[in-house]
């Protein structure tokens, strides 16, 4: 849907709230994180690239201890050092992507790490290359309401019950199939035809809202 | 005269089709009709047979369909679209109880060549009844009663009363949420008196059901 695309929401914010764009958004790295990231200055640039790949994979699928052990053996350090390096880098990338900090702010933030010029360029490129995907992953982490997946329905006529015979009561039974955080769940609802017609009318009105001038103006500005 | 679709304005976009529930034909279905025309009518009938097997819950042999569409040099998207549009046409026609002649005429109105429509509708006609039975089976049902087991006990005595001497019925109802789900048991006990009432009420309900059958 329209509002789940980050590119769209970003542009909307930039268009509608120009004054609030942060002038100096710097990342604050704790001492531990600085120490963990310091490891990156002690390895070859190609290895830093590899770390970047592992960090993004870590964000996609979670940690993989086997990869840490393999890397630890190759670089002759403890696997804990590797893990910290990956996690520190992942933090750097997620925070930067989350805040959408500019290149200048990114460079100023990592200045505190005291890296070489080449390493700064590498990290910046890593950030810019992976920013879009990391934001996509972060988007999926936001709390979610159950959303519509499918619906089954049936129309019954109640003819009699224990307490009353000779009835004619039409009833519509709906089973909503929903998805919440990847888990399926269902809701069963029942209604009479009059309420169903009212429901349909309300939903059609809701769809019709998109055609009002108010909504059109906003959609035009987002595009 | 054979019932044909009710044409309102002559433009295809606003004609009503029985197999679509007296509504317009969805745009994507219209678009895929031309994809169907790219396969030979013989192969189309065989693909229909596979799609019908799938709709009947017997599983689909996707490999066979890939072989049948190989000549037409379909991309994977085209193969999926073919299966999707055939599934829609066949199940929707069954849903609205459309006879095979009307379906053939309506598909030809949409641009499907005559032999293709004939082959498709012959496959449909063969399986229309089983397909409708299957759709009926799959219709929305809330918890279903799978089975009942019972036992009659006789309570001799209890901690509260030395001589009870009463019959007690244990009922176990196995309920199932849907086809293929694990049945959930509900166990309860019923006294003789309550059970008599329950049985009478259920018999009354059964009489009412039988009178409708």
CSV table of C-alpha atoms in Angstrom, one decimal:
chain,number,residue,atom,x,y,z
A,1,UNK,CA,0.0,0.0,0.0
A,2,UNK,CA,0.9,3.6,-0.4
A,3,UNK,CA,2.3,4.3,3.0
A,4,UNK,CA,4.4,1.3,3.4
A,5,UNK,CA,6.9,2.3,0.8
A,6,UNK,CA,9.7,4.1,2.6
A,7,UNK,CA,10.8,6.1,-0.4
A,8,UNK,CA,7.3,7.6,-0.5
A,9,UNK,CA,7.1,8.4,3.2
A,10,UNK,CA,10.5,9.9,3.2
A,11,UNK,CA,9.7,12.3,0.3
A,12,UNK,CA,6.5,13.2,2.1
A,13,UNK,CA,8.3,14.1,5.2
A,14,UNK,CA,10.8,16.1,3.3
A,15,UNK,CA,8.1,17.9,1.4
A,16,UNK,CA,5.8,18.6,4.3
A,17,UNK,CA,8.2,19.1,7.2
A,18,UNK,CA,11.3,20.8,5.8
A,19,UNK,CA,12.0,22.8,8.9
A,20,UNK,CA,12.3,19.8,11.1
A,21,UNK,CA,15.1,18.1,9.2
A,22,UNK,CA,17.9,17.7,11.6
A,23,UNK,CA,20.9,19.9,10.9
A,24,UNK,CA,23.5,17.9,12.8
A,25,UNK,CA,22.5,14.3,13.2
A,26,UNK,CA,25.5,12.6,14.6
A,27,UNK,CA,25.6,9.0,15.8
A,28,UNK,CA,26.8,8.5,19.3
A,29,UNK,CA,28.9,5.4,19.7
A,30,UNK,CA,29.6,3.9,23.1
A,31,UNK,CA,33.1,3.1,24.3
A,32,UNK,CA,32.4,-0.6,23.8
A,33,UNK,CA,31.2,-0.1,20.3
A,34,UNK,CA,34.2,2.0,19.4
A,35,UNK,CA,36.4,-0.7,20.7
A,36,UNK,CA,34.6,-3.4,18.7
A,37,UNK,CA,34.8,-1.3,15.6
A,38,UNK,CA,38.5,-0.5,16.2
A,39,UNK,CA,39.2,-4.1,15.1
A,40,UNK,CA,38.2,-3.1,11.5
A,41,UNK,CA,41.3,-0.8,11.3
A,42,UNK,CA,43.6,-3.8,11.9
A,43,UNK,CA,42.5,-5.8,8.9
A,44,UNK,CA,42.8,-5.6,5.2
A,45,UNK,CA,40.3,-3.4,3.3
A,46,UNK,CA,39.0,-6.4,1.5
A,47,UNK,CA,38.2,-8.0,4.8
A,48,UNK,CA,36.2,-5.0,5.8
A,49,UNK,CA,34.1,-5.5,2.8
A,50,UNK,CA,33.6,-9.1,3.8
A,51,UNK,CA,32.6,-7.9,7.3
A,52,UNK,CA,30.1,-5.6,5.7
A,53,UNK,CA,28.6,-8.5,3.8
A,54,UNK,CA,28.4,-10.6,7.0
A,55,UNK,CA,26.8,-7.7,8.9
A,56,UNK,CA,24.0,-7.2,6.3
A,57,UNK,CA,23.4,-11.0,6.3
A,58,UNK,CA,23.2,-10.8,10.1
A,59,UNK,CA,20.5,-8.2,9.7
A,60,UNK,CA,18.7,-10.3,7.2
A,61,UNK,CA,18.9,-13.7,8.9
A,62,UNK,CA,20.3,-13.4,12.3
A,63,UNK,CA,23.8,-14.5,13.6
A,64,UNK,CA,25.6,-17.5,12.2
A,65,UNK,CA,28.3,-18.7,14.7
A,66,UNK,CA,29.9,-20.9,12.1
A,67,UNK,CA,30.8,-17.9,10.0
A,68,UNK,CA,32.4,-16.2,13.0
A,69,UNK,CA,34.5,-19.2,13.8
A,70,UNK,CA,35.7,-19.6,10.2
A,71,UNK,CA,36.6,-15.9,10.0
A,72,UNK,CA,38.3,-16.1,13.5
A,73,UNK,CA,40.5,-19.0,12.3
A,74,UNK,CA,41.5,-17.2,9.1
A,75,UNK,CA,42.4,-13.9,10.9
A,76,UNK,CA,43.9,-15.6,13.9
A,77,UNK,CA,41.7,-13.9,16.5
A,78,UNK,CA,39.0,-15.1,18.9
A,79,UNK,CA,35.6,-15.6,17.4
A,80,UNK,CA,34.3,-13.2,20.0
A,81,UNK,CA,36.3,-10.4,18.4
A,82,UNK,CA,34.8,-11.3,15.1
A,83,UNK,CA,31.3,-11.3,16.5
A,84,UNK,CA,31.8,-7.9,18.2
A,85,UNK,CA,33.2,-6.5,15.0
A,86,UNK,CA,30.2,-7.7,13.0
A,87,UNK,CA,27.7,-6.5,15.6
A,88,UNK,CA,29.4,-3.1,15.9
A,89,UNK,CA,29.3,-2.7,12.2
A,90,UNK,CA,25.7,-3.8,12.0
A,91,UNK,CA,24.8,-1.2,14.7
A,92,UNK,CA,26.6,1.5,12.7
A,93,UNK,CA,24.8,0.6,9.6
A,94,UNK,CA,21.3,0.2,11.1
A,95,UNK,CA,21.5,3.5,13.1
A,96,UNK,CA,22.8,5.4,10.1
A,97,UNK,CA,20.1,3.9,7.8
A,98,UNK,CA,17.4,4.4,10.4
A,99,UNK,CA,18.2,8.1,10.7
A,100,UNK,CA,18.9,8.5,7.0
A,101,UNK,CA,22.0,10.5,7.9
A,102,UNK,CA,23.7,12.4,5.2
A,103,UNK,CA,27.2,11.5,3.9
A,104,UNK,CA,28.7,14.4,5.8
A,105,UNK,CA,27.1,13.4,9.1
A,106,UNK,CA,28.1,9.8,8.6
A,107,UNK,CA,31.7,10.8,8.1
A,108,UNK,CA,31.6,13.1,11.1
A,109,UNK,CA,30.1,10.4,13.2
A,110,UNK,CA,32.8,7.8,12.4
A,111,UNK,CA,35.6,10.4,12.7
A,112,UNK,CA,35.8,9.5,16.4
A,113,UNK,CA,37.0,6.0,15.4
A,114,UNK,CA,40.3,7.4,14.1
A,115,UNK,CA,40.3,5.3,10.9
A,116,UNK,CA,42.3,5.8,7.7
A,117,UNK,CA,40.9,7.8,4.8
A,118,UNK,CA,40.5,4.6,2.8
A,119,UNK,CA,38.6,2.9,5.6
A,120,UNK,CA,36.2,5.8,5.9
A,121,UNK,CA,35.5,5.7,2.2
A,122,UNK,CA,34.8,2.0,2.5
A,123,UNK,CA,32.4,2.4,5.4
A,124,UNK,CA,30.6,5.2,3.7
A,125,UNK,CA,30.2,3.1,0.6
A,126,UNK,CA,29.0,0.2,2.6
A,127,UNK,CA,26.4,2.5,4.2
A,128,UNK,CA,25.2,4.0,0.9
A,129,UNK,CA,25.1,0.6,-0.9
A,130,UNK,CA,23.0,-1.1,1.8
A,131,UNK,CA,20.9,1.7,3.2
A,132,UNK,CA,17.8,0.9,1.1
A,133,UNK,CA,17.7,-2.7,2.0
A,134,UNK,CA,18.4,-2.1,5.7
A,135,UNK,CA,15.6,0.3,5.8
A,136,UNK,CA,13.3,-2.3,4.1
A,137,UNK,CA,14.3,-4.8,6.8
A,138,UNK,CA,13.7,-2.2,9.6
A,139,UNK,CA,10.3,-1.4,8.2
A,140,UNK,CA,9.3,-5.0,8.7
A,141,UNK,CA,10.2,-4.8,12.3
A,142,UNK,CA,7.6,-2.2,13.2
A,143,UNK,CA,4.6,-3.5,15.3
A,144,UNK,CA,1.9,-4.7,13.0
A,145,UNK,CA,-1.8,-5.0,13.3
A,146,UNK,CA,-3.3,-8.2,11.9
A,147,UNK,CA,-4.0,-7.6,8.2
A,148,UNK,CA,-6.5,-9.1,5.8
A,149,UNK,CA,-5.5,-12.2,4.0
A,150,UNK,CA,-8.6,-14.0,2.8
A,151,UNK,CA,-12.3,-14.4,3.6
A,152,UNK,CA,-14.8,-17.2,3.4
A,153,UNK,CA,-18.6,-16.6,3.8
A,154,UNK,CA,-21.8,-18.5,3.8
A,155,UNK,CA,-25.5,-17.6,3.8
A,156,UNK,CA,-27.8,-19.6,6.1
A,157,UNK,CA,-31.4,-19.4,7.0
A,158,UNK,CA,-32.3,-20.2,10.6
A,159,UNK,CA,-35.6,-22.1,10.6
A,160,UNK,CA,-35.9,-23.1,14.2
A,161,UNK,CA,-34.2,-23.1,17.5
A,162,UNK,CA,-34.8,-24.8,20.8
A,163,UNK,CA,-36.8,-21.9,22.1
A,164,UNK,CA,-38.6,-20.9,18.9
A,165,UNK,CA,-39.9,-22.8,15.9
A,166,UNK,CA,-41.2,-21.5,12.6
A,167,UNK,CA,-38.5,-18.9,12.0
A,168,UNK,CA,-37.0,-17.4,8.9
A,169,UNK,CA,-33.8,-15.6,9.9
A,170,UNK,CA,-31.2,-15.2,7.2
A,171,UNK,CA,-27.7,-15.0,8.6
A,172,UNK,CA,-24.3,-14.4,6.9
A,173,UNK,CA,-21.3,-16.1,8.5
A,174,UNK,CA,-17.9,-14.6,7.7
A,175,UNK,CA,-14.6,-16.2,8.5
A,176,UNK,CA,-11.8,-13.6,8.2
A,177,UNK,CA,-8.3,-15.1,7.6
A,178,UNK,CA,-5.8,-12.7,8.9
A,179,UNK,CA,-2.0,-12.5,9.1
A,180,UNK,CA,-0.3,-11.2,12.2
A,181,UNK,CA,3.5,-11.1,12.2
A,182,UNK,CA,3.6,-13.9,9.8
A,183,UNK,CA,1.2,-16.1,11.8
A,184,UNK,CA,-2.2,-16.9,10.5
A,185,UNK,CA,-5.2,-16.2,12.7
A,186,UNK,CA,-8.9,-16.2,12.1
A,187,UNK,CA,-12.0,-14.3,13.2
A,188,UNK,CA,-15.5,-15.6,12.8
A,189,UNK,CA,-18.3,-13.0,12.5
A,190,UNK,CA,-22.0,-13.3,12.0
A,191,UNK,CA,-24.4,-10.7,10.7
A,192,UNK,CA,-27.9,-10.3,9.3
A,193,UNK,CA,-28.4,-9.0,5.8
A,194,UNK,CA,-29.4,-5.5,6.8
A,195,UNK,CA,-26.2,-5.0,8.8
A,196,UNK,CA,-24.2,-6.5,5.9
A,197,UNK,CA,-25.6,-4.0,3.5
A,198,UNK,CA,-24.7,-1.2,5.9
A,199,UNK,CA,-21.2,-2.7,6.2
A,200,UNK,CA,-20.8,-2.7,2.4
A,201,UNK,CA,-22.1,0.8,2.2
A,202,UNK,CA,-19.5,2.0,4.8
A,203,UNK,CA,-16.7,0.2,3.0
A,204,UNK,CA,-17.6,1.7,-0.3
A,205,UNK,CA,-17.6,5.1,1.3
A,206,UNK,CA,-14.2,4.4,2.7
A,207,UNK,CA,-12.9,3.5,-0.8
A,208,UNK,CA,-14.6,6.6,-2.2
A,209,UNK,CA,-12.6,8.8,0.2
A,210,UNK,CA,-9.6,8.4,-2.0
A,211,UNK,CA,-11.4,10.4,-4.6
A,212,UNK,CA,-12.1,13.4,-2.4
A,213,UNK,CA,-10.1,16.6,-3.0
A,214,UNK,CA,-8.4,16.3,0.4
A,215,UNK,CA,-7.0,12.8,-0.3
A,216,UNK,CA,-6.1,13.7,-3.9
A,217,UNK,CA,-4.1,16.7,-2.7
A,218,UNK,CA,-2.0,14.6,-0.3
A,219,UNK,CA,-1.5,11.8,-2.9
A,220,UNK,CA,-0.4,14.4,-5.5
A,221,UNK,CA,2.2,15.8,-3.0
A,222,UNK,CA,3.6,12.4,-2.2
A,223,UNK,CA,4.1,11.5,-5.8
B,1,UNK,CA,-32.8,-21.5,-27.2
B,2,UNK,CA,-29.5,-21.8,-25.4
B,3,UNK,CA,-29.1,-19.2,-22.6
B,4,UNK,CA,-26.4,-16.8,-23.7
B,5,UNK,CA,-24.8,-14.0,-21.7
B,6,UNK,CA,-26.9,-10.9,-21.3
B,7,UNK,CA,-25.2,-8.2,-23.4
B,8,UNK,CA,-25.7,-4.6,-22.2
B,9,UNK,CA,-23.6,-2.1,-24.2
B,10,UNK,CA,-21.7,-3.8,-27.0
B,11,UNK,CA,-18.2,-3.0,-25.5
B,12,UNK,CA,-16.6,-6.2,-24.1
B,13,UNK,CA,-15.7,-4.3,-20.9
B,14,UNK,CA,-19.2,-4.0,-19.7
B,15,UNK,CA,-20.8,-7.2,-20.8
B,16,UNK,CA,-22.2,-9.5,-18.1
B,17,UNK,CA,-21.1,-13.1,-18.0
B,18,UNK,CA,-22.9,-15.9,-16.3
B,19,UNK,CA,-19.6,-17.7,-15.5
B,20,UNK,CA,-18.5,-14.6,-13.7
B,21,UNK,CA,-21.6,-14.5,-11.6
B,22,UNK,CA,-23.4,-12.1,-13.9
B,23,UNK,CA,-20.7,-9.5,-13.5
B,24,UNK,CA,-18.0,-8.1,-15.8
B,25,UNK,CA,-15.2,-10.5,-16.8
B,26,UNK,CA,-12.1,-9.5,-14.7
B,27,UNK,CA,-9.5,-7.7,-16.8
B,28,UNK,CA,-6.8,-10.2,-16.1
B,29,UNK,CA,-8.9,-13.1,-17.3
B,30,UNK,CA,-9.6,-11.2,-20.5
B,31,UNK,CA,-5.9,-10.6,-20.9
B,32,UNK,CA,-5.0,-14.3,-20.5
B,33,UNK,CA,-7.5,-15.6,-23.0
B,34,UNK,CA,-5.0,-14.7,-25.7
B,35,UNK,CA,-2.3,-16.7,-23.8
B,36,UNK,CA,-4.6,-19.8,-23.9
B,37,UNK,CA,-5.1,-19.4,-27.6
B,38,UNK,CA,-1.3,-19.9,-28.1
B,39,UNK,CA,-1.5,-23.5,-27.1
B,40,UNK,CA,-3.1,-26.1,-29.4
B,41,UNK,CA,-6.7,-27.0,-28.4
B,42,UNK,CA,-5.6,-30.7,-27.8
B,43,UNK,CA,-2.9,-29.6,-25.3
B,44,UNK,CA,-5.3,-27.1,-23.7
B,45,UNK,CA,-7.7,-30.0,-23.0
B,46,UNK,CA,-4.9,-32.0,-21.3
B,47,UNK,CA,-3.9,-29.0,-19.2
B,48,UNK,CA,-7.5,-28.5,-18.2
B,49,UNK,CA,-7.5,-32.1,-17.0
B,50,UNK,CA,-4.6,-31.3,-14.7
B,51,UNK,CA,-6.1,-28.1,-13.4
B,52,UNK,CA,-9.3,-30.0,-12.7
B,53,UNK,CA,-7.3,-32.6,-10.7
B,54,UNK,CA,-5.9,-29.8,-8.7
B,55,UNK,CA,-9.3,-28.2,-8.0
B,56,UNK,CA,-10.6,-31.7,-7.0
B,57,UNK,CA,-7.8,-31.9,-4.4
B,58,UNK,CA,-5.9,-34.7,-6.2
B,59,UNK,CA,-2.8,-32.6,-6.7
B,60,UNK,CA,-1.3,-31.1,-9.8
B,61,UNK,CA,1.4,-32.5,-12.0
B,62,UNK,CA,3.2,-29.2,-12.8
B,63,UNK,CA,5.9,-31.1,-14.8
B,64,UNK,CA,3.3,-32.3,-17.2
B,65,UNK,CA,2.0,-28.8,-17.7
B,66,UNK,CA,5.5,-27.5,-18.4
B,67,UNK,CA,5.9,-30.2,-21.0
B,68,UNK,CA,2.5,-29.4,-22.6
B,69,UNK,CA,3.4,-25.7,-22.8
B,70,UNK,CA,6.9,-26.2,-24.0
B,71,UNK,CA,6.0,-26.0,-27.7
B,72,UNK,CA,4.3,-22.6,-27.2
B,73,UNK,CA,7.6,-21.5,-25.6
B,74,UNK,CA,5.9,-20.1,-22.5
B,75,UNK,CA,7.9,-18.3,-19.9
B,76,UNK,CA,7.3,-19.4,-16.3
B,77,UNK,CA,4.9,-16.4,-15.8
B,78,UNK,CA,2.8,-17.5,-18.8
B,79,UNK,CA,2.5,-21.1,-17.4
B,80,UNK,CA,1.4,-19.8,-14.0
B,81,UNK,CA,-1.1,-17.4,-15.7
B,82,UNK,CA,-2.5,-20.3,-17.7
B,83,UNK,CA,-3.1,-22.4,-14.6
B,84,UNK,CA,-4.6,-19.4,-12.8
B,85,UNK,CA,-7.0,-18.4,-15.6
B,86,UNK,CA,-8.1,-22.0,-16.1
B,87,UNK,CA,-8.6,-22.5,-12.4
B,88,UNK,CA,-10.7,-19.3,-12.3
B,89,UNK,CA,-12.8,-20.2,-15.3
B,90,UNK,CA,-13.5,-23.8,-14.2
B,91,UNK,CA,-14.2,-23.1,-10.5
B,92,UNK,CA,-16.3,-20.0,-11.2
B,93,UNK,CA,-18.4,-21.8,-13.8
B,94,UNK,CA,-19.0,-24.5,-11.3
B,95,UNK,CA,-19.7,-22.0,-8.6
B,96,UNK,CA,-22.5,-20.4,-10.6
B,97,UNK,CA,-23.8,-23.7,-12.0
B,98,UNK,CA,-23.1,-22.7,-15.6
B,99,UNK,CA,-23.8,-25.5,-18.2
B,100,UNK,CA,-21.0,-26.3,-20.6
B,101,UNK,CA,-22.7,-25.0,-23.7
B,102,UNK,CA,-23.2,-21.5,-22.1
B,103,UNK,CA,-19.6,-21.5,-20.9
B,104,UNK,CA,-18.4,-22.4,-24.4
B,105,UNK,CA,-20.4,-19.6,-25.9
B,106,UNK,CA,-19.3,-17.0,-23.3
B,107,UNK,CA,-15.6,-18.0,-23.7
B,108,UNK,CA,-15.9,-17.6,-27.5
B,109,UNK,CA,-17.4,-14.1,-26.9
B,110,UNK,CA,-14.2,-13.3,-25.0
B,111,UNK,CA,-12.1,-14.3,-28.0
B,112,UNK,CA,-11.2,-17.9,-27.2
B,113,UNK,CA,-11.2,-19.9,-30.5
B,114,UNK,CA,-14.0,-22.4,-31.0
B,115,UNK,CA,-12.0,-25.6,-30.8
B,116,UNK,CA,-10.3,-24.4,-27.6
B,117,UNK,CA,-13.6,-23.5,-26.0
B,118,UNK,CA,-15.1,-26.8,-27.1
B,119,UNK,CA,-12.1,-28.8,-25.6
B,120,UNK,CA,-12.2,-26.8,-22.3
B,121,UNK,CA,-15.9,-27.2,-21.9
B,122,UNK,CA,-15.9,-31.0,-22.6
B,123,UNK,CA,-13.3,-31.4,-19.8
B,124,UNK,CA,-15.6,-29.1,-17.6
B,125,UNK,CA,-18.7,-31.1,-18.4
B,126,UNK,CA,-17.1,-34.4,-17.4
B,127,UNK,CA,-16.1,-33.1,-14.0
B,128,UNK,CA,-18.8,-30.5,-13.3
B,129,UNK,CA,-20.6,-32.6,-10.7
B,130,UNK,CA,-17.6,-33.8,-8.7
B,131,UNK,CA,-16.2,-30.2,-8.8
B,132,UNK,CA,-19.4,-28.8,-7.4
B,133,UNK,CA,-19.4,-31.5,-4.7
B,134,UNK,CA,-15.9,-30.6,-3.8
B,135,UNK,CA,-16.8,-26.9,-3.6
B,136,UNK,CA,-19.7,-27.8,-1.4
B,137,UNK,CA,-17.4,-29.8,0.9
B,138,UNK,CA,-14.9,-26.9,1.1
B,139,UNK,CA,-17.6,-24.3,2.0
B,140,UNK,CA,-17.3,-22.5,5.2
B,141,UNK,CA,-18.1,-24.7,8.2
B,142,UNK,CA,-17.4,-23.9,11.8
B,143,UNK,CA,-16.4,-26.7,14.2
B,144,UNK,CA,-17.6,-30.0,12.8
B,145,UNK,CA,-18.5,-33.0,14.8
B,146,UNK,CA,-16.2,-35.8,13.8
B,147,UNK,CA,-17.4,-38.6,16.0
B,148,UNK,CA,-19.0,-39.4,19.3
B,149,UNK,CA,-18.1,-42.0,21.9
B,150,UNK,CA,-20.0,-42.8,25.0
B,151,UNK,CA,-20.0,-44.9,28.1
B,152,UNK,CA,-22.7,-45.5,30.8
B,153,UNK,CA,-21.4,-45.8,34.3
B,154,UNK,CA,-23.3,-46.5,37.5
B,155,UNK,CA,-22.2,-44.5,40.5
B,156,UNK,CA,-22.3,-46.6,43.6
B,157,UNK,CA,-21.2,-44.2,46.3
B,158,UNK,CA,-19.2,-40.9,46.8
B,159,UNK,CA,-17.4,-39.0,49.5
B,160,UNK,CA,-20.6,-37.0,50.2
B,161,UNK,CA,-23.2,-39.7,50.1
B,162,UNK,CA,-22.8,-43.4,51.0
B,163,UNK,CA,-25.4,-44.7,48.6
B,164,UNK,CA,-25.7,-42.8,45.3
B,165,UNK,CA,-26.9,-45.6,42.9
B,166,UNK,CA,-27.3,-43.5,39.9
B,167,UNK,CA,-26.4,-44.0,36.2
B,168,UNK,CA,-24.0,-41.5,34.7
B,169,UNK,CA,-23.2,-41.0,31.0
B,170,UNK,CA,-19.7,-40.1,29.7
B,171,UNK,CA,-19.8,-38.4,26.4
B,172,UNK,CA,-16.7,-37.6,24.2
B,173,UNK,CA,-17.3,-35.4,21.2
B,174,UNK,CA,-14.5,-35.2,18.7
B,175,UNK,CA,-14.6,-31.8,17.0
B,176,UNK,CA,-12.7,-30.8,14.0
B,177,UNK,CA,-12.0,-27.2,12.9
B,178,UNK,CA,-11.7,-28.0,9.2
B,179,UNK,CA,-10.8,-30.8,6.8
B,180,UNK,CA,-7.4,-32.2,7.7
B,181,UNK,CA,-7.2,-30.5,11.1
B,182,UNK,CA,-6.5,-32.6,14.2
B,183,UNK,CA,-9.7,-33.5,16.0
B,184,UNK,CA,-10.1,-31.9,19.4
B,185,UNK,CA,-11.9,-34.0,22.1
B,186,UNK,CA,-14.5,-32.5,24.4
B,187,UNK,CA,-15.4,-34.8,27.2
B,188,UNK,CA,-18.4,-34.3,29.5
B,189,UNK,CA,-20.6,-36.2,31.9
B,190,UNK,CA,-24.4,-36.1,31.7
B,191,UNK,CA,-26.9,-37.3,34.4
B,192,UNK,CA,-29.7,-39.6,33.3
B,193,UNK,CA,-32.4,-36.8,33.6
B,194,UNK,CA,-30.4,-34.2,31.7
B,195,UNK,CA,-29.6,-36.8,29.1
B,196,UNK,CA,-33.2,-37.6,28.5
B,197,UNK,CA,-33.9,-33.9,27.9
B,198,UNK,CA,-30.9,-33.6,25.6
B,199,UNK,CA,-32.0,-36.7,23.6
B,200,UNK,CA,-35.6,-35.4,23.2
B,201,UNK,CA,-34.4,-32.0,21.9
B,202,UNK,CA,-32.0,-33.5,19.5
B,203,UNK,CA,-34.7,-35.9,18.2
B,204,UNK,CA,-37.0,-32.9,17.6
B,205,UNK,CA,-34.2,-31.1,15.7
B,206,UNK,CA,-33.6,-34.3,13.7
B,207,UNK,CA,-37.3,-34.5,12.7
B,208,UNK,CA,-37.1,-30.9,11.5
B,209,UNK,CA,-34.0,-31.7,9.4
B,210,UNK,CA,-35.6,-34.7,7.9
B,211,UNK,CA,-38.7,-32.8,6.9
B,212,UNK,CA,-36.4,-30.5,4.9
B,213,UNK,CA,-34.5,-33.2,3.1
